[in-house]
PDB file of C-alpha atoms in Angstrom:
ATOM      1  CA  UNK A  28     -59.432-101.338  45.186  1.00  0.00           C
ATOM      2  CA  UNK A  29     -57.023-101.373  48.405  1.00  0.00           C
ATOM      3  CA  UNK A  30     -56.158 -98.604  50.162  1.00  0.00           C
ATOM      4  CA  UNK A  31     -52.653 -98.472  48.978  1.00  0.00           C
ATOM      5  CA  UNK A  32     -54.153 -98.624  45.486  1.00  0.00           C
ATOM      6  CA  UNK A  33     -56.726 -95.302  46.377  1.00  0.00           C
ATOM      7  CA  UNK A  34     -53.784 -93.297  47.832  1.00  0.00           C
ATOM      8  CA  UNK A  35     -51.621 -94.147  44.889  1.00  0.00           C
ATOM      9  CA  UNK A  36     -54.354 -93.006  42.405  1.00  0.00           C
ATOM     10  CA  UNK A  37     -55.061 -89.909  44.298  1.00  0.00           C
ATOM     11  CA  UNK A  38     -51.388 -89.319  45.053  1.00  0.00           C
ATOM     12  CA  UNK A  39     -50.683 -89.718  41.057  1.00  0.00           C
ATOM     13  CA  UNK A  40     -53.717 -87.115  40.328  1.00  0.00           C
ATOM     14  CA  UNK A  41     -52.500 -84.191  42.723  1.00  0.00           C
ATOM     15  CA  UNK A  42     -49.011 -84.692  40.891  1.00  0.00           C
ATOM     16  CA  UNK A  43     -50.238 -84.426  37.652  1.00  0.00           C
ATOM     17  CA  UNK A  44     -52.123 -81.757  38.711  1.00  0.00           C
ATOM     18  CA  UNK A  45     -49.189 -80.266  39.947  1.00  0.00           C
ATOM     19  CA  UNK A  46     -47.316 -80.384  36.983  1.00  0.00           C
ATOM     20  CA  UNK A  47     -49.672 -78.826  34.816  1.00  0.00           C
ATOM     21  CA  UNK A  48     -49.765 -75.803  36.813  1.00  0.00           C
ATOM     22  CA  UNK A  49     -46.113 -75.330  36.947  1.00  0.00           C
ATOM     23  CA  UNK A  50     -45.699 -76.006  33.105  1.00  0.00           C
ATOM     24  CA  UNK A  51     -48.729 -73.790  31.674  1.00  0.00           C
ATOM     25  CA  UNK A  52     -49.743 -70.618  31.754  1.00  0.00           C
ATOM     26  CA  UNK A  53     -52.596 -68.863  33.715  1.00  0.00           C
ATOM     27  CA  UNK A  54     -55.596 -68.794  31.942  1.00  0.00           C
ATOM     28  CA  UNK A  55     -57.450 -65.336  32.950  1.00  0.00           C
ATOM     29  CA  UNK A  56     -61.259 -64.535  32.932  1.00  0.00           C
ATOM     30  CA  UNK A  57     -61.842 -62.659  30.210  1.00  0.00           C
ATOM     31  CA  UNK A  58     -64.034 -59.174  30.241  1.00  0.00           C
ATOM     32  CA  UNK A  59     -65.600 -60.130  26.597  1.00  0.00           C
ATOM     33  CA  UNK A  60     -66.875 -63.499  28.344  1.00  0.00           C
ATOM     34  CA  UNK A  61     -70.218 -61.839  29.726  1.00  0.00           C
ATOM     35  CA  UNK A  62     -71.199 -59.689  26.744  1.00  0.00           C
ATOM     36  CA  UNK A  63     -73.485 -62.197  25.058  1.00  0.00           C
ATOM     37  CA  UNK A  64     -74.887 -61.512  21.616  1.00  0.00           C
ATOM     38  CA  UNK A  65     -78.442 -61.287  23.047  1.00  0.00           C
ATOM     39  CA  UNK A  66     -79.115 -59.121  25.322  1.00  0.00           C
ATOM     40  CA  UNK A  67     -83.011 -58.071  24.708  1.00  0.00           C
ATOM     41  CA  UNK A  68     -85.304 -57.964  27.282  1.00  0.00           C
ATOM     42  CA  UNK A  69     -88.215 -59.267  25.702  1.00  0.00           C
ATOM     43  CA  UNK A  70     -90.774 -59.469  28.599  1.00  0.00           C
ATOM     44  CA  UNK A  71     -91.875 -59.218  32.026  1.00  0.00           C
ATOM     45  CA  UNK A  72     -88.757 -56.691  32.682  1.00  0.00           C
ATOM     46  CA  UNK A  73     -86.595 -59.839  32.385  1.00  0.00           C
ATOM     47  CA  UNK A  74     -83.107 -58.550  31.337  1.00  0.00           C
ATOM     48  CA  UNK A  75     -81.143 -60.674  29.002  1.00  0.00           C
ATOM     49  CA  UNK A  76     -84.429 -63.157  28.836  1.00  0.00           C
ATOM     50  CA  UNK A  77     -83.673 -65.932  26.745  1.00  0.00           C
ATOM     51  CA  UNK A  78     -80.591 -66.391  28.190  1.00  0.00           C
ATOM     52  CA  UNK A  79     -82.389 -66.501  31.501  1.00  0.00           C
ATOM     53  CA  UNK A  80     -85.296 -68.332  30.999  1.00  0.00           C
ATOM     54  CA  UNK A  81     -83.521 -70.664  28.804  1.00  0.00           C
ATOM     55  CA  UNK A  82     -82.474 -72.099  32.450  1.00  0.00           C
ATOM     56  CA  UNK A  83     -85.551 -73.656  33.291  1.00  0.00           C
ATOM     57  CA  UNK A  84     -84.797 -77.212  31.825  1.00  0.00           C
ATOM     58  CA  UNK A  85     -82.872 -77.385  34.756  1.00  0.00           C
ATOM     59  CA  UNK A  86     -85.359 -76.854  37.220  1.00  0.00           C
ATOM     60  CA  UNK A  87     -87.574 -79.609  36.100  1.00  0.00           C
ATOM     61  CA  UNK A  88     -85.164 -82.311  35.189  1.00  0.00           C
ATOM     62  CA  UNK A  89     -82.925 -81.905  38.287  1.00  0.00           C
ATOM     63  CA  UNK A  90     -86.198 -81.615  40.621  1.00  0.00           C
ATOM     64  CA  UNK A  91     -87.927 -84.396  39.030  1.00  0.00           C
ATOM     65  CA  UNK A  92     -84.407 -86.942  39.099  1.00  0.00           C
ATOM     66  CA  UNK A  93     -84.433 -86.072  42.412  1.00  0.00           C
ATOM     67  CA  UNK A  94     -87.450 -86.589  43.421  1.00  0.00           C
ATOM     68  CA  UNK A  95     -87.600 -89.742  41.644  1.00  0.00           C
ATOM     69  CA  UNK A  96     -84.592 -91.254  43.780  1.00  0.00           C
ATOM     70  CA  UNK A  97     -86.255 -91.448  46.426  1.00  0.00           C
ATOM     71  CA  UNK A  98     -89.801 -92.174  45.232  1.00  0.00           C
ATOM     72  CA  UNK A  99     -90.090 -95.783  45.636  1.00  0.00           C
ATOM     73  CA  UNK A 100     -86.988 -96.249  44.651  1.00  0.00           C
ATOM     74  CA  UNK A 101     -87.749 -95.803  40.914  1.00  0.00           C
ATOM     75  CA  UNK A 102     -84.380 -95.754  39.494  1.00  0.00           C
ATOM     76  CA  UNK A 103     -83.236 -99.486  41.491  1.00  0.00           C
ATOM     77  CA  UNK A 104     -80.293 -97.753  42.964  1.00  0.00           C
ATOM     78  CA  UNK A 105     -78.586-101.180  44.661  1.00  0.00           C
ATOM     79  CA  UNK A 106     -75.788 -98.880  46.785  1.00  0.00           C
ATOM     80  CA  UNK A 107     -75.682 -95.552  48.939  1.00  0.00           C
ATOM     81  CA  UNK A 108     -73.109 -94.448  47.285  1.00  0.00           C
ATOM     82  CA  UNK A 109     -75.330 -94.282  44.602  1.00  0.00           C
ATOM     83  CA  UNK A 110     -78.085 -92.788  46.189  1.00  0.00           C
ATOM     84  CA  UNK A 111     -76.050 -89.879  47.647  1.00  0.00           C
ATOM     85  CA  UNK A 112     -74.073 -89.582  44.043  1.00  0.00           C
ATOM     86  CA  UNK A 113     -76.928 -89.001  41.863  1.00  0.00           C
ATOM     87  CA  UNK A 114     -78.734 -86.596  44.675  1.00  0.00           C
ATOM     88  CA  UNK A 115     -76.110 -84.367  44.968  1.00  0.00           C
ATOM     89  CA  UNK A 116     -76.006 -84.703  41.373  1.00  0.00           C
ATOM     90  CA  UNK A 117     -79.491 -83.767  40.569  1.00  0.00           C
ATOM     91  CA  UNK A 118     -79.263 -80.948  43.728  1.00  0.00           C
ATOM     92  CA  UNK A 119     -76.534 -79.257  41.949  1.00  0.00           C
ATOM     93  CA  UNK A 120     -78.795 -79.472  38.158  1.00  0.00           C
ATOM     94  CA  UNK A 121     -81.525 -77.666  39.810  1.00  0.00           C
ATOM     95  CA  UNK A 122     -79.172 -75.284  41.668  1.00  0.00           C
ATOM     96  CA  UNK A 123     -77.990 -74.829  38.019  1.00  0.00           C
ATOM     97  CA  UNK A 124     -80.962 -72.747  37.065  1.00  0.00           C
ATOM     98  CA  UNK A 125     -81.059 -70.479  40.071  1.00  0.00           C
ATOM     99  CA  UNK A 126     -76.899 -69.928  40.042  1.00  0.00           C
ATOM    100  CA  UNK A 127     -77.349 -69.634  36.404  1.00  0.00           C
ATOM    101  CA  UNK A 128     -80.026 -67.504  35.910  1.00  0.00           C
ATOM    102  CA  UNK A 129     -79.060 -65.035  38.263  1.00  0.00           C
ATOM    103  CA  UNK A 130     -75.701 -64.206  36.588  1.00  0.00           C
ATOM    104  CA  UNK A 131     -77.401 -63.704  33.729  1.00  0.00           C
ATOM    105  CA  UNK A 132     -79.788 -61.349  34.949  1.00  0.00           C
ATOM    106  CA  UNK A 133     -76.914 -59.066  35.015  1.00  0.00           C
ATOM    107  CA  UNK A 134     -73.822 -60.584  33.629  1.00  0.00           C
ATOM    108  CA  UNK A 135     -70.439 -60.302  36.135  1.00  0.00           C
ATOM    109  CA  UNK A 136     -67.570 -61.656  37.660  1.00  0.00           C
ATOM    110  CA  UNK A 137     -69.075 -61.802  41.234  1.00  0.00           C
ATOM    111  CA  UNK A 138     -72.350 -63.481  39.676  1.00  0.00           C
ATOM    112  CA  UNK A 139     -70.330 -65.749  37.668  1.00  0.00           C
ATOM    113  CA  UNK A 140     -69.200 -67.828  40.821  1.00  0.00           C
ATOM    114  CA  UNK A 141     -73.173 -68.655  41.497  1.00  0.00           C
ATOM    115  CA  UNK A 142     -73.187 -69.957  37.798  1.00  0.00           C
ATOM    116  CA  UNK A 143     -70.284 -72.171  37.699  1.00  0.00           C
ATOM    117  CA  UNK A 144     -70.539 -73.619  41.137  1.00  0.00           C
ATOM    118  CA  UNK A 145     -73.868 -75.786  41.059  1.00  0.00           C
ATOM    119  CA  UNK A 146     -71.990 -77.114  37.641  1.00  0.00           C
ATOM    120  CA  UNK A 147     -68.979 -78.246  39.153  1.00  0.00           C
ATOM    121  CA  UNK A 148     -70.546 -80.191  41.863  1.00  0.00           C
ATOM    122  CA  UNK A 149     -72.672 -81.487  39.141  1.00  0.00           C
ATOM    123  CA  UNK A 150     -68.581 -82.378  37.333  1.00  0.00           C
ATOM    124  CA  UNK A 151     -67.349 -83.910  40.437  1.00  0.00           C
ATOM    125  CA  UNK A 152     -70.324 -85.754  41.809  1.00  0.00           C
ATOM    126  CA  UNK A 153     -70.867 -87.529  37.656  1.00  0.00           C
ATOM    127  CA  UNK A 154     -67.015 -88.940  38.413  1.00  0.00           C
ATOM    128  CA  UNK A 155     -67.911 -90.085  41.212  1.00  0.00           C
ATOM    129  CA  UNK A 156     -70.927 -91.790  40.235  1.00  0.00           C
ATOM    130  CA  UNK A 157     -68.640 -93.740  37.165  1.00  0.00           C
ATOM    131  CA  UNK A 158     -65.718 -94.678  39.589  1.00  0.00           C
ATOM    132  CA  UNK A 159     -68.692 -96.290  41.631  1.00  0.00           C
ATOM    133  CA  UNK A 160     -70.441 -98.315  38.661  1.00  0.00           C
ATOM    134  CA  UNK A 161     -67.186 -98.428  36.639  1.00  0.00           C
ATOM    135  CA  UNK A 162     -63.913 -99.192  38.863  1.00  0.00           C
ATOM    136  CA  UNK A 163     -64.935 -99.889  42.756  1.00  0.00           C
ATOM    137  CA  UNK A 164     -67.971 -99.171  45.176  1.00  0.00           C
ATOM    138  CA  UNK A 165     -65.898 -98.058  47.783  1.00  0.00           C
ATOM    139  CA  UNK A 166     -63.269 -95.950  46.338  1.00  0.00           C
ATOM    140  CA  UNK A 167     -66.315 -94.279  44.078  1.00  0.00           C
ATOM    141  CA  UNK A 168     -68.137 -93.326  47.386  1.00  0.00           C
ATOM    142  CA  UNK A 169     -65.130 -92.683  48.947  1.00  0.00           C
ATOM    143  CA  UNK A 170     -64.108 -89.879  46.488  1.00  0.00           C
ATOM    144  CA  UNK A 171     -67.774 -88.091  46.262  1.00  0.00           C
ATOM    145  CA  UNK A 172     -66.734 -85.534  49.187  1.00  0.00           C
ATOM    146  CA  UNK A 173     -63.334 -84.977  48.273  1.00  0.00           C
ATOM    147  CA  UNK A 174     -64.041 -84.290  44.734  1.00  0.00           C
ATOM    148  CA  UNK A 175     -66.952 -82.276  45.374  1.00  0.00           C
ATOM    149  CA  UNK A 176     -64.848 -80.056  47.502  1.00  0.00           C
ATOM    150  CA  UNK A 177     -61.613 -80.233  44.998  1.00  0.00           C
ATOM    151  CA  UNK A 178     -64.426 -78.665  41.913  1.00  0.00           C
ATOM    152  CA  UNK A 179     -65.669 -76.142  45.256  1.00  0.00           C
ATOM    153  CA  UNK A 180     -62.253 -75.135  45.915  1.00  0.00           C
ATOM    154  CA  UNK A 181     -61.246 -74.195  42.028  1.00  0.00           C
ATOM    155  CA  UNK A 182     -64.211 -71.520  42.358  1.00  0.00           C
ATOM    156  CA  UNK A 183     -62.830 -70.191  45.086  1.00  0.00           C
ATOM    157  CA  UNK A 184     -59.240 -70.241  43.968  1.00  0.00           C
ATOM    158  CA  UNK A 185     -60.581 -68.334  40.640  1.00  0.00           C
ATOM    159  CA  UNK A 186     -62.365 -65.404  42.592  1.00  0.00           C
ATOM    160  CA  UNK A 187     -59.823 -64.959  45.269  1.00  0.00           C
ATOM    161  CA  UNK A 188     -57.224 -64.823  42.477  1.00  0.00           C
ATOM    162  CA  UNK A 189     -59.784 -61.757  41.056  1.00  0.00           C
ATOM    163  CA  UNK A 190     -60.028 -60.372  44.247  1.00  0.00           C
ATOM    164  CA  UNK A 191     -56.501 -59.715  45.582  1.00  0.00           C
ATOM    165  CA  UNK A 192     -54.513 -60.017  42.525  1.00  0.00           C
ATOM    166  CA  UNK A 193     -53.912 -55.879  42.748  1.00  0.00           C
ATOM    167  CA  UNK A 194     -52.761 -56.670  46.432  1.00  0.00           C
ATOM    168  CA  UNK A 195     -50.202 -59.654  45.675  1.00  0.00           C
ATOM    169  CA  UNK A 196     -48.617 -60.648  43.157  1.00  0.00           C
ATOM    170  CA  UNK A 197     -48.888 -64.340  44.028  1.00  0.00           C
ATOM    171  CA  UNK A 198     -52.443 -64.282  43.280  1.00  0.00           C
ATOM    172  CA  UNK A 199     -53.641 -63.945  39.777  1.00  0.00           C
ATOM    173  CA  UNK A 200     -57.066 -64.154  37.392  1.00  0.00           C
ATOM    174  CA  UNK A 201     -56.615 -68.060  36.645  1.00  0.00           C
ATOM    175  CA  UNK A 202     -59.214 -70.413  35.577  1.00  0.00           C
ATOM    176  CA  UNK A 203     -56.584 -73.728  34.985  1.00  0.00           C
ATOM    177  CA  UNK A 204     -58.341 -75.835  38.169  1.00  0.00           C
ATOM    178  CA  UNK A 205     -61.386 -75.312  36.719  1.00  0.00           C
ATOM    179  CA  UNK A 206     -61.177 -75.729  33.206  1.00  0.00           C
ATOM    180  CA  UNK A 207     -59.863 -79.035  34.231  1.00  0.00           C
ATOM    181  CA  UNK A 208     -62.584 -80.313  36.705  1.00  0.00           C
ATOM    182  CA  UNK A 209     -64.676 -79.014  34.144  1.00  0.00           C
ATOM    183  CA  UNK A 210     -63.142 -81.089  30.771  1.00  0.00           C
ATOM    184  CA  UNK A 211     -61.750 -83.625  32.420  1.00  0.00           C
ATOM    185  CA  UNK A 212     -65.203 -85.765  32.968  1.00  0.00           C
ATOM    186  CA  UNK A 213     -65.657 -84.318  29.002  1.00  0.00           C
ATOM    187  CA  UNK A 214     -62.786 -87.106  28.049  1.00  0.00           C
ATOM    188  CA  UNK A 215     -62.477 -89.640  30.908  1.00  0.00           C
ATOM    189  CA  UNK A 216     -66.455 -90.156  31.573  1.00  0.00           C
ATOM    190  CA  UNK A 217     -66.912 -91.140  27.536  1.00  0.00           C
ATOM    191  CA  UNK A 218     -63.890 -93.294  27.718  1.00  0.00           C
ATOM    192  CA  UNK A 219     -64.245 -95.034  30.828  1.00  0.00           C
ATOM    193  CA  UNK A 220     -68.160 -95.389  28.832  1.00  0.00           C
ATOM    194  CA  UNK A 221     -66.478 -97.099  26.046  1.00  0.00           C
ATOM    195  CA  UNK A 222     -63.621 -99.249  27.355  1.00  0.00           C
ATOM    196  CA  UNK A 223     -64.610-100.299  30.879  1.00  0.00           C
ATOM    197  CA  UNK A 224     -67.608-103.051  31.146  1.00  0.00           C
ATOM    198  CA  UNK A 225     -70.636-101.502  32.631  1.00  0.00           C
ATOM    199  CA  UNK A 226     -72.628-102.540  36.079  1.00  0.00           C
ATOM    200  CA  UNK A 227     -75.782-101.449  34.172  1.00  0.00           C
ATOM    201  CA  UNK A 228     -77.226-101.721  30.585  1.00  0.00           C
ATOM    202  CA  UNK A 229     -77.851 -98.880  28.371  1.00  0.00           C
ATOM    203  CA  UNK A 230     -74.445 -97.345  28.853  1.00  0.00           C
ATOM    204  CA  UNK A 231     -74.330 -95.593  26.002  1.00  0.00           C
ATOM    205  CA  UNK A 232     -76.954 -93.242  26.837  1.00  0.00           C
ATOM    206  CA  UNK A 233     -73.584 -91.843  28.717  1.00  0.00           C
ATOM    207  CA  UNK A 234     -72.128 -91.144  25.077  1.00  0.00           C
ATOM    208  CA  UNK A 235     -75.091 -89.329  23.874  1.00  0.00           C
ATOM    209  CA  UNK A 236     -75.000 -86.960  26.946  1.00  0.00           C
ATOM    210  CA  UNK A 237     -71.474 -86.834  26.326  1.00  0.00           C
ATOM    211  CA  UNK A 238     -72.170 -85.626  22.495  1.00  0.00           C
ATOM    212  CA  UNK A 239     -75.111 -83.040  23.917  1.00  0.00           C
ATOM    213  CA  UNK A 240     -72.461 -81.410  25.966  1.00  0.00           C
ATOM    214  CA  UNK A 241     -69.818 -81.145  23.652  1.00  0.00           C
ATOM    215  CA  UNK A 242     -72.787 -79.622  20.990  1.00  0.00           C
ATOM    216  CA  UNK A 243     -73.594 -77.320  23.806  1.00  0.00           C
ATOM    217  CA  UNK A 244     -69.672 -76.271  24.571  1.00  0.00           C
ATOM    218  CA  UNK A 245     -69.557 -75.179  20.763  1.00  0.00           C
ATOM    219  CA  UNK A 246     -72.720 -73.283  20.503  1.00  0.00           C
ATOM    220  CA  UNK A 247     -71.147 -71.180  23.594  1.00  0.00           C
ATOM    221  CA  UNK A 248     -68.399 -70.666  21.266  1.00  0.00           C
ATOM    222  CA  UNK A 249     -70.662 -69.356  18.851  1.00  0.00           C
ATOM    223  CA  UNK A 250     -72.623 -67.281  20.235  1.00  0.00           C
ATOM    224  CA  UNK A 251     -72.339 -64.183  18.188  1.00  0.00           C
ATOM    225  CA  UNK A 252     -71.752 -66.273  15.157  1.00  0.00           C
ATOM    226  CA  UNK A 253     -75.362 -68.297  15.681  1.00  0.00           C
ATOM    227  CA  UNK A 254     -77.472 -64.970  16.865  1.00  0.00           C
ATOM    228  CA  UNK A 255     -76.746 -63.803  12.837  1.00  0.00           C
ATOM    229  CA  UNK A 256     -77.219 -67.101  11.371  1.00  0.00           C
ATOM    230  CA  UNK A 257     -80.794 -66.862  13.037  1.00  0.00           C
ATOM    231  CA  UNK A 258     -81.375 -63.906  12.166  1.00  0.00           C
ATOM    232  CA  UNK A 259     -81.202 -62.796  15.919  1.00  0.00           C
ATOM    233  CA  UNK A 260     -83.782 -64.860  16.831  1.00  0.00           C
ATOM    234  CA  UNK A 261     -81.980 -67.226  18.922  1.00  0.00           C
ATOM    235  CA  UNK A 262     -78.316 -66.773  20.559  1.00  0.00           C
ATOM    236  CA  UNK A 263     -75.504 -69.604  20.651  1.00  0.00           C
ATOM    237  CA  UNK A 264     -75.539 -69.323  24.526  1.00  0.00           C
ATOM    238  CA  UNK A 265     -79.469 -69.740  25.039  1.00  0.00           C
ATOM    239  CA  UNK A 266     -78.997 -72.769  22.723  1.00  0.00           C
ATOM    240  CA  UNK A 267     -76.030 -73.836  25.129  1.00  0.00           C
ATOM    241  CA  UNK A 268     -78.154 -74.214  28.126  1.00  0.00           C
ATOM    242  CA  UNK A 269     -81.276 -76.075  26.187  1.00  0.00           C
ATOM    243  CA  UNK A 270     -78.641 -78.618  25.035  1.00  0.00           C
ATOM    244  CA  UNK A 271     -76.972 -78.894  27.847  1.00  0.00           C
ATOM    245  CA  UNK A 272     -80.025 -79.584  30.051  1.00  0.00           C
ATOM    246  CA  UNK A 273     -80.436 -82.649  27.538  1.00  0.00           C
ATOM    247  CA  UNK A 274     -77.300 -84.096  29.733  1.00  0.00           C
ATOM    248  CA  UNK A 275     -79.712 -84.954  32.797  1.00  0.00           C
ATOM    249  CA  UNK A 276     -82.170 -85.943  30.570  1.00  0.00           C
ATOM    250  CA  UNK A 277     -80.613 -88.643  29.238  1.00  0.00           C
ATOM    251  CA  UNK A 278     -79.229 -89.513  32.521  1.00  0.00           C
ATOM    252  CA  UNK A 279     -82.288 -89.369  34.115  1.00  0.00           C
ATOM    253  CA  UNK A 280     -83.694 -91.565  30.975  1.00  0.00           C
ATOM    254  CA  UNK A 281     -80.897 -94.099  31.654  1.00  0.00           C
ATOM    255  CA  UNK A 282     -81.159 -94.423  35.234  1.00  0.00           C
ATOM    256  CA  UNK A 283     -85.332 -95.022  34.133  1.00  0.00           C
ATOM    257  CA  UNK A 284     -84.784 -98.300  31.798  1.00  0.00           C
ATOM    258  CA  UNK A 285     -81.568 -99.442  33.158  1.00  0.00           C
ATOM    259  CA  UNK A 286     -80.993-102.845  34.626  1.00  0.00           C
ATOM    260  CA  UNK A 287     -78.124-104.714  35.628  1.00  0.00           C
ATOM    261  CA  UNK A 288     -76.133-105.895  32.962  1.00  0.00           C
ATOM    262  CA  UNK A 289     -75.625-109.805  32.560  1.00  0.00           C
ATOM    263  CA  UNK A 290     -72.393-109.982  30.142  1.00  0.00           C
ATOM    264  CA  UNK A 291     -70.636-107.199  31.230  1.00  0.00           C
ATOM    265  CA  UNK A 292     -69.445-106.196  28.170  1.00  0.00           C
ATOM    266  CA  UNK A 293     -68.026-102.824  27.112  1.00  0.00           C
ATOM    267  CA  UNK A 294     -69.346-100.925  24.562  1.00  0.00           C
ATOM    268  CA  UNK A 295     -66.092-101.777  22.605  1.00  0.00           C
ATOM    269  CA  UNK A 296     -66.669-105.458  23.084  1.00  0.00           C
ATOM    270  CA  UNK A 297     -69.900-104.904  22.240  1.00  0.00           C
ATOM    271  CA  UNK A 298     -69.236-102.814  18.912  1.00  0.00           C
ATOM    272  CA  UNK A 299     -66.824-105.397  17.722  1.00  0.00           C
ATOM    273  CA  UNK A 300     -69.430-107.936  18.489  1.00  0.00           C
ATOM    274  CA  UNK A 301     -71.701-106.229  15.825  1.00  0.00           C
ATOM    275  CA  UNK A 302     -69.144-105.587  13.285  1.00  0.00           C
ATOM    276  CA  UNK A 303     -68.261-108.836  13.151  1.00  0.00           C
ATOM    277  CA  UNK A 304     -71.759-109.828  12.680  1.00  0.00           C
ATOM    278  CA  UNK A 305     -72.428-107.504  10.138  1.00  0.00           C
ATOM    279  CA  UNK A 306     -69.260-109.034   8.364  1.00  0.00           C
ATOM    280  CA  UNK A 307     -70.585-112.759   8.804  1.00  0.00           C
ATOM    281  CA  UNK A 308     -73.748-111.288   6.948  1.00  0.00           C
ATOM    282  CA  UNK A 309     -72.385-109.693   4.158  1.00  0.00           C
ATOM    283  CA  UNK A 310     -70.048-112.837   3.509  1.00  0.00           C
ATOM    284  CA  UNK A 311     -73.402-115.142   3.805  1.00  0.00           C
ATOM    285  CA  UNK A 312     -75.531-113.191   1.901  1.00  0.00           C
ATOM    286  CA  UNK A 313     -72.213-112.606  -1.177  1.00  0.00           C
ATOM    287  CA  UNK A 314     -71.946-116.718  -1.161  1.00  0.00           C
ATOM    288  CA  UNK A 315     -75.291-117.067  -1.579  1.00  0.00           C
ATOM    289  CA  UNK A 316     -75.143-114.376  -4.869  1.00  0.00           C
ATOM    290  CA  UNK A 317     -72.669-116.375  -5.933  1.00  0.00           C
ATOM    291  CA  UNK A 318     -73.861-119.997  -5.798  1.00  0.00           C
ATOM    292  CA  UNK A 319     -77.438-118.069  -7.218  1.00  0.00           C
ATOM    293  CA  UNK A 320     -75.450-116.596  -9.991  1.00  0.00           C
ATOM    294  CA  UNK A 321     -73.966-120.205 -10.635  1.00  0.00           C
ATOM    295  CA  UNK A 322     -76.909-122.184 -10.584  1.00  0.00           C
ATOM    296  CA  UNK A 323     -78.412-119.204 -13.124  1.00  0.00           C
ATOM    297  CA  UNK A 324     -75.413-119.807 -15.509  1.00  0.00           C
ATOM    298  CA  UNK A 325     -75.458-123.404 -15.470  1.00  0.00           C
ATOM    299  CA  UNK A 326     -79.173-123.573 -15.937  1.00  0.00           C
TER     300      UNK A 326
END
């Protein structure tokens, strides 16, 4: 992509961007957000302990995925962009379960921030990593810093907006720039997965992270609504982070038994591929009925 193209592309992002703040409205942090239907300390003096110890996943997948991309370079990663994509990647999953768990040792605005930053780099750097593999080397590596910092700077525009909202008006309890850093990879990453012809087989393993995240997105939803349906046994939030741990799973399985991809074909392409073949089949295999159901008559 040339350089006129990058500034164009970033140029047309900061205007949409734009334009969505102007034309909705803020979207505040609600109080209700951190009262969670489970809230039992069950052991050790742990408050809130499923929900915090339900944050471990984290720890292991994002220490082990980074560890492993370096280790002999087990994952085949061909370009530093790469290399410095999925580390800062797999830094911010196992900053996850700290920033996470402490927030929900005791559930709060000012805690909140520890929880949602390790996840945005975690946003940013994964959009990144697809403009790399899916669009341009250069322009992915390019953008790893200044999205990182774009997902850094919506925390920070959230909890200065808490802070001196009482002081001036022009500041206000608004969570806009990050719900969109946060869903925007939701819909772009699994279309880009679909439409755009991969560097790398197994591509959709993308789609069936994509699919544990959006499970995980309604569980936190439900939270209340899945503590009864268990019985309390189990909360819609602690299921949240066990499913959404399964995201660097299967990335970390994908970036295991990947290769490069010969054809180059998107998973559309692909799909339609199959389709048709299972068409071809089901014509062969109906002709064949026929011409046996011919032969059986004329005998």
């Amino acid at each position: 992509m040339e350089r006129g193209q990058q500034l164009c592309a970033w140029g047309a992002a900061v205007l949409i961007f734009v334009v969505l703040m102007v034309v909705t409205p803020a979207i505040p942090q609600s109080e209700e957000y951190h009262n969670f239907a489970d809230q039992r300390e069950l052991f050790l003096g742990i408050p809130n302990t499923l929900n915090v110890i339900s944050n471990i996943p984290f720890l292991f997948v994002g220490v082990v995925g980074l560890a492993l991309c370096f280790y002999r370079n087990y994952f085949r990663l061909r370009l530093q962009g790469e290399i410095w994509g999925w580390s800062i990647f797999f830094l911010g999953v196992t900053a996850v379960a700290f920033g996470s768990s402490y927030y929900h040792l005791k559930p709060n605005d000012a805690r909140l921030v520890w929880d949602r930053l390790p996840m945005t780099v975690a946003f940013t750097t994964i959009m990144a990593i697809f403009i790399i593999e899916r669009v341009d080397e250069k322009t992915g590596t390019t953008s790893i810093a200044p999205l990182v910092i774009a997902g850094i700077l919506t925390i920070l525009y959230w909890r200065q907006a808490c802070d001196f909202s009482c002081f001036f008006p022009l500041f206000f309890d608004d969570l806009r720039p990050y719900a969109l850093i946060q869903f925007l990879p939701c819909i772009i990453i699994p279309l880009m997965a679909i439409l755009i012809p991969p560097m790398y087989t197994h591509s959709s393993y993308w789609l069936w992270a994509a699919g544990f995240y959006l499970l995980a997105k309604v569980e936190e939803a439900e939270d209340k609504q899945i503590y009864k349906w268990t019985n309390h046994i189990v909360s819609g939030h602690t299921l949240k982070h066990l499913f959404a741990a399964m995201v660097p799973v299967f990335l970390t399985l994908m970036l295991a038994k990947r290769d490069i991809e010969p054809e180059r074909r998107s998973l559309l392409q692909k799909w339609k591929i199959y389709w048709i073949r299972i068409k071809e089949s089901r014509l062969k295999a109906e002709k064949l009925e026929c011409e046996y159901s011919t032969v059986s008559t004329t005998v």
